[in-house]
Amino acid sequence: MELIIRDLSKRYANGVQAIDRVSLSIPPGMFGLLGPNGAGKSTLMRTLATLQSADAGSATLGDIDILREPEKVRAVLGYLPQDFGVYPKVSALDLLDHFARLKGLVDARSRRETVDALLHRVNLHDVRKQKLGGFSGGMRQRFGIAQAMLGSPKLVIVDEPTAGLDPEERVRFHNLLADIASDVVVILSTHIVSDVADLCSNFAVINKGRVLLTGEPGTFVAEIANRVWRKVVTKAEADALKAQVRVVSTRLQAGATVIRAYGQDAPGPGFEVAEADLEDVYFCTIAGYLAAPMAKAA
Amino acid sequence: MSTMTSPMLAIAWFDFARRLRMISTYVYFVLFAVLAGLWMAAAGGALASASVNFGGDKVLINGPYALAFGIAFLGFAGVTVIGSITGRAVQQDFEYGTYHFFFTAPIHKRDYFFGRLLGAYLTLVLIFVSIALGIVIGSNWPGVDSSRIVAHPSWESFVRPYLLLLLPNMLWLGGCFFVLAALTRQMAPVYVAGVVLLVGYLFAINLLGDMENKTLAAFVDPSGATAFDVLVRYWSVAQKNGEQIPFAGELLWNRAVWLCLGIVVTAVGYRAFRMQAVASGSGRKRRMVEESPVAESAPGLVELPAAKLDRSAGAFARMLPGLMRLYVAEILRSPRFLTIVLGGVLLVIGNALTLGSFYGTNTYPLTYKVLDVVGGLFSLFILIVTAIYAGELVWRERDARMDDITDSAPAPTWLGFLAKLGALLVLQAILLLVVLVCSIGVQLAQGFTRIELGHYLFELYVLQFSGFALIAVLALAVHTLINNKYLGHFVVLLLFIVTSRLPDFGFEDRLYRYGSRPEMFYSDLNGYGHFLPAVFWFRLYWSAFAMLLLVLAYVLWVRGRDAGWRGRLRTAAARFTPAVGSIAGAAAVAFVATGAWIYYNTHVLNPFHSRHDVQRMQADYERRFKSLTGIAQPKITAVDVHVDIYPQQHRARLAGTMTLVNKSAQPIGDLYVLYPKAATAHRVDIGVPARLADEVPDMRWHHYVLDTPLAPGATSEFRFDLEYGARGFRNDGADFVVLDNGTFLNAGLNPDTTLIPSFGYDESGELSSDNDRKKFGLSAKPRMHDLDEKAQHDVSALSRDADFIAYRARVCTAADQLPVTSGYVERDWTENGRRCLSYRMDSPMAALYPFVSARYTVKRDVWRGPDGDVAIEIDYQPGHEYNLDRMIAGVKDSLDYYTRHYSPYQHKIMRIIEFPRFSRSGGFAESFPNTVPFNEAIGFTAKVDDNDPKDIDYPYFVTAHEVAHQWWAHQEVPANVQGAEFITESLAEYSALMVLKQKYGDAKMRRFLKYELDRYLQGRGLEQKGEQPLLRADGAAYVHYQKGSHVLYALQDAIGEAAMNDALSSFVRQWRFKGPPYPTSRDLIAELRRVTPADRQGLIEDFFETITLYDDRAISAGARKRPDGKYDVDLVVSAKKTRADGAGNEKEAPMDALVDIGVRDPKGTLLFLEKRRVTTGENRFTLEVTGEPAKAGIDPLNKLIDRDAGDNLVDVMRP
């Protein structure tokens, strides 16, 4: 099943246009949604997860109309929200079992087996009888992933899932996601570019409610291959350069300031060609250097 | 987990199971069980000094009525628990952020919504079962009087209240709270709704007091308890013990209305509820801040200015006001706070409308009165706000998850701590300001412009604020020690309840009741008087303790993540610096020192007697001395007394001579003299040689043995010189016998304020309540001597040790006060800077006389009677001029009527004196020979609106009543047996009714009679011993006041005023100043029989000799217009007569009497009123009426005692 979003728009009561005619085609597999804070990622995620309505446009998953048939969507949905809590006095096992029951796993025995397996999967089986109130941030996140995977979902939405995880947990999380069957649409919304680079076969950049870019990461990296330049400068020089070149990013590396800039040719003396990566694509898109919102290139 | 076929049930069960594992569920369970158990145990008398009373001693505590009352009351007290559980059931998902999971699961809205609601209901049912459990345990607690319980109460007595009262309340309340929490997604509105409901409840209770609105009140009360009460308010004790609560009438409708409301609200809420996330920043305009997304990971090149840092204690201290302002401003802007305040204001306004109502008439909104009402109501809200916000303030940073930041900042702990305390105190001050504004508003709204701002400020900001501040400290300390916000709230609530109820369980000493202060009485005459010093000492004492609490809270204040006790104790030790230590030390010293001083006053200088102690002394007194009842004692025949009152020193000295005569047939060898313990006996001289054989000063008892017994007929001059002075203060406050202004002493009326010696065994010193008597092993005793106890016919009901006396007195007091007693002023002079008056009575009088002293203004008038003038004098407090003319009119009109129809007035003057409202000597008003002291709150400050048909001129009425006593009690003195009050109080009340009728006409009578009737019927239900017919009236006010006046009026209506006056005049002339033997009720009834025609003699038996109730009802009425313009009204009525015994058991008696049949027009004017013969059962009449008939019926003016006065009239149907 493919997730097709057409001209989806939502405006909040206080006048903010959260998403503005967003159109995306998302095939089964990992899809990354990149954007700064306040770009509209969470709004889009919540709308797809049937938690919010849209003002205009459509979204379909296969032949299910997400906006109009939320019950059908929920039957095949797995959602890991950005900000969630748990009942502190309930054990992981009991709460996961309760969610499983609500997802439709009515038969007690098969439910128990599924829950057990999932807890193993997310490595929480040893602590399954402990109260959720005592779980660390990472453990809570793993619990969230477990419940998102209940009931063999066909659409999995994870919103900022690796924020707050230590490096080892991040790796484990990535493995979990990668394990999900290839005929599942997984939308990963994040502002960590490397997550998208590592995992996603498709991605989109969204800012101020609009899709700026969508397609395969590799394609865009190739596009800007020889157009990213770098130079090591002092703090004062960096300030001066900002006015003169199209800055992609400035960063500290081992104490020195490294500035990356965009241009067909070297933007100035001392600049050398840098190896472009997805992060550069991202910054360039946000800054608007890439000529026009490019359609899906493939 | 189990297999549930439906997601709704799965959710419900999950929630219920979760609740079962939470401590709070069991805490609630135990709490209600304990409350119910204590309630029952106290009602059953198991707790030594506790008394819970609902309906008198004879109502079984686990009979249907008592159970219904208890279950309804306790269940409604659980409204906060209902709100908490149902609200949290849904709000938790938003607080914990778990709603995402439920809203994206493939379940229906109804599964989630009703699943949660059902789970909450199951939890509540479980919790409320505890009430029944508590009741069962409590009623079988060892020590419960077995005569007060039913051994095996029927299950129906339990189930019915649950089904009719508690469970429906739980359902509709729970539904409403749930919807509120589901739609707003916060708990605050639920708390607010709880407050509003509480307000509604208190409002309904208040409405019920004004009986015209009782049907409305039955509907307004959401708990159903008022509706239930209205339904059974006239039930006798027997009914309350035997019959189950009917599911009918007001109760049925109340349940239906509120349940429907609950269903509608739940349905609407369900439809409005959306299983969706609410947009971030919903409602609040939070603009997303735009910012440039270019990753600036290099440090900013902006140079930070070098800031000046000041971390001294002084700098932080200067931050205190700002921090307090921050906290207070946040609270003042919160909707929850504003709603609580609004609730309080609404309640105040509602109550202010019926300020100090008496017989449905209001009093002037004097400052103390308004403060009583407004302050009293609002204090509940101040307590609620203090409790809630103490918790909120302590948890402020932790709730906002800012605590890691603030706790690691360099600000000292004491800064935040003191700021929170200060904010709480500022909140209280603001609420007191609201009280001030509301009070003044109430006064101005009623057109009263005498605003005493100084009084307000003193009362609110000195007296009350000091008390509230102590509560604030307690709440703050509790929340600090108990590191859990909800548990902290719970404990604070528990402490409030416990400390306020401690006296009920015998713990009366204020030295261990936190925050308590002794009683303080304000009167316009006496101001705060000398009560303040005791109050200040206790405030100081508890403030020292509060300081210690503060130190404790400070050192144990939670800062950082280390909330465990070991960590806190370690930090506490570090925080206990020398500075802190010295504060604690000083507080401890102050505490001990003031405590010692208070103890000295309340336990050493004055005896400390708990209520229980006092009762035990009374029981001991009876056990030791009762046998001396019949022993002859001399009688007083003349009194000549010198009274010196020292108001500023709270001292009085009484010296004088009493002439004693042995009127018995035997010689008297033993003399028993009674005078108060506190009096210093400078001289007690029997007059003949005698020695003191025995004395028990605690019981006022002194036994003298005469060397030579006093022979029959012999005389002795008894000389005494007693000085009375208050010493220090007592646990319940300063002594209030001699006041700064408004001293009221007396002889014979109240043992506490009788400083004149008396003789013989005093029966009024015994315990009266049968329940109390049983506690001390005494058998029950009748309230008065039996009507036919011959020996008591020779004893005056007014005084046991005198018949009629000659009286002289000289009273001296401070130079600026006026001393008053009975008699005529012979001389008025000033001596040694003191004002003295001498009085003498020129005719025999009963041995009942007052001594009053105050700074009076005097108003004089004259009544010109046929046999001479009578001077009228009113001694009053300047400022209370409101009703002087009414009182004078009352005196004149009543003297008119009584001298014309009864007998001549025996004095040349009638004096009315105002006394402070809290005085022990007087209740409403008393009648002494030619002197009538009148309570300042009754009559002097009444606000009568002559234009309002509902207002009754009660200053006029009460004056007429008291003047009537000059005949009934002072001319004719009753014997000391049953029925005595019939021939005094009933006659006085009846006489006043006749004066009222003469002045105001028939229309006002109905309203008054209806009040009397209602109070009589209510009084029946509260009867503790057994109701007596008027012939044997034994002290029950509802009988001798309400029933007495009602039936005398009815008799007058039946036989005519002239015949009535013939009987009364003959009665008083026959017994005037005669005695012993003294007249009894039989003598009056004989006169009434004499003037009653043969065919109406049955009324005498109905009215006076039995307890008779009528049940007259109008069934239907139809009217036909005649060609000549008049109407024919066909009326069908039913009538029934029942006779009741003392316990309320009834038997039907045949009815055959002449009863009023009447027709009213649409404006309410009577078009037709005639007596027709009415027999048992259905009666039909056809009446000819001129004018348009609107209502018709039987006994429209409620002259007969009818259980339901409202069904006497029915609408007239037209074809």
Short mmCIF file of C-alpha atoms in Angstrom, two decimals, chain A residues 97 100-101 104-115, chain B residues 1-4:
data_model
loop_
_atom_site.label_atom_id
_atom_site.label_comp_id
_atom_site.label_asym_id
_atom_site.label_seq_id
_atom_site.Cartn_x
_atom_site.Cartn_y
_atom_site.Cartn_z
CA ASP A 97 -1.14 -6.08 27.19
CA ALA A 100 -2.71 -5.00 22.66
CA ARG A 101 -6.24 -5.80 23.72
CA GLY A 104 -7.83 -5.96 18.62
CA LEU A 105 -5.79 -8.87 19.93
CA VAL A 106 -8.79 -10.35 21.64
CA ASP A 107 -7.54 -13.87 22.10
CA ALA A 108 -5.68 -14.01 25.40
CA ARG A 109 -3.11 -16.61 24.47
CA SER A 110 -1.94 -15.15 21.17
CA ARG A 111 -1.95 -11.74 22.78
CA ARG A 112 0.33 -12.94 25.52
CA GLU A 113 2.70 -14.42 22.99
CA THR A 114 2.81 -11.26 20.89
CA VAL A 115 3.44 -9.06 23.91
CA MET B 1 -5.42 -9.96 32.18
CA SER B 2 -8.81 -11.39 31.53
CA THR B 3 -10.60 -11.80 28.28
CA MET B 4 -13.25 -9.19 27.78
#
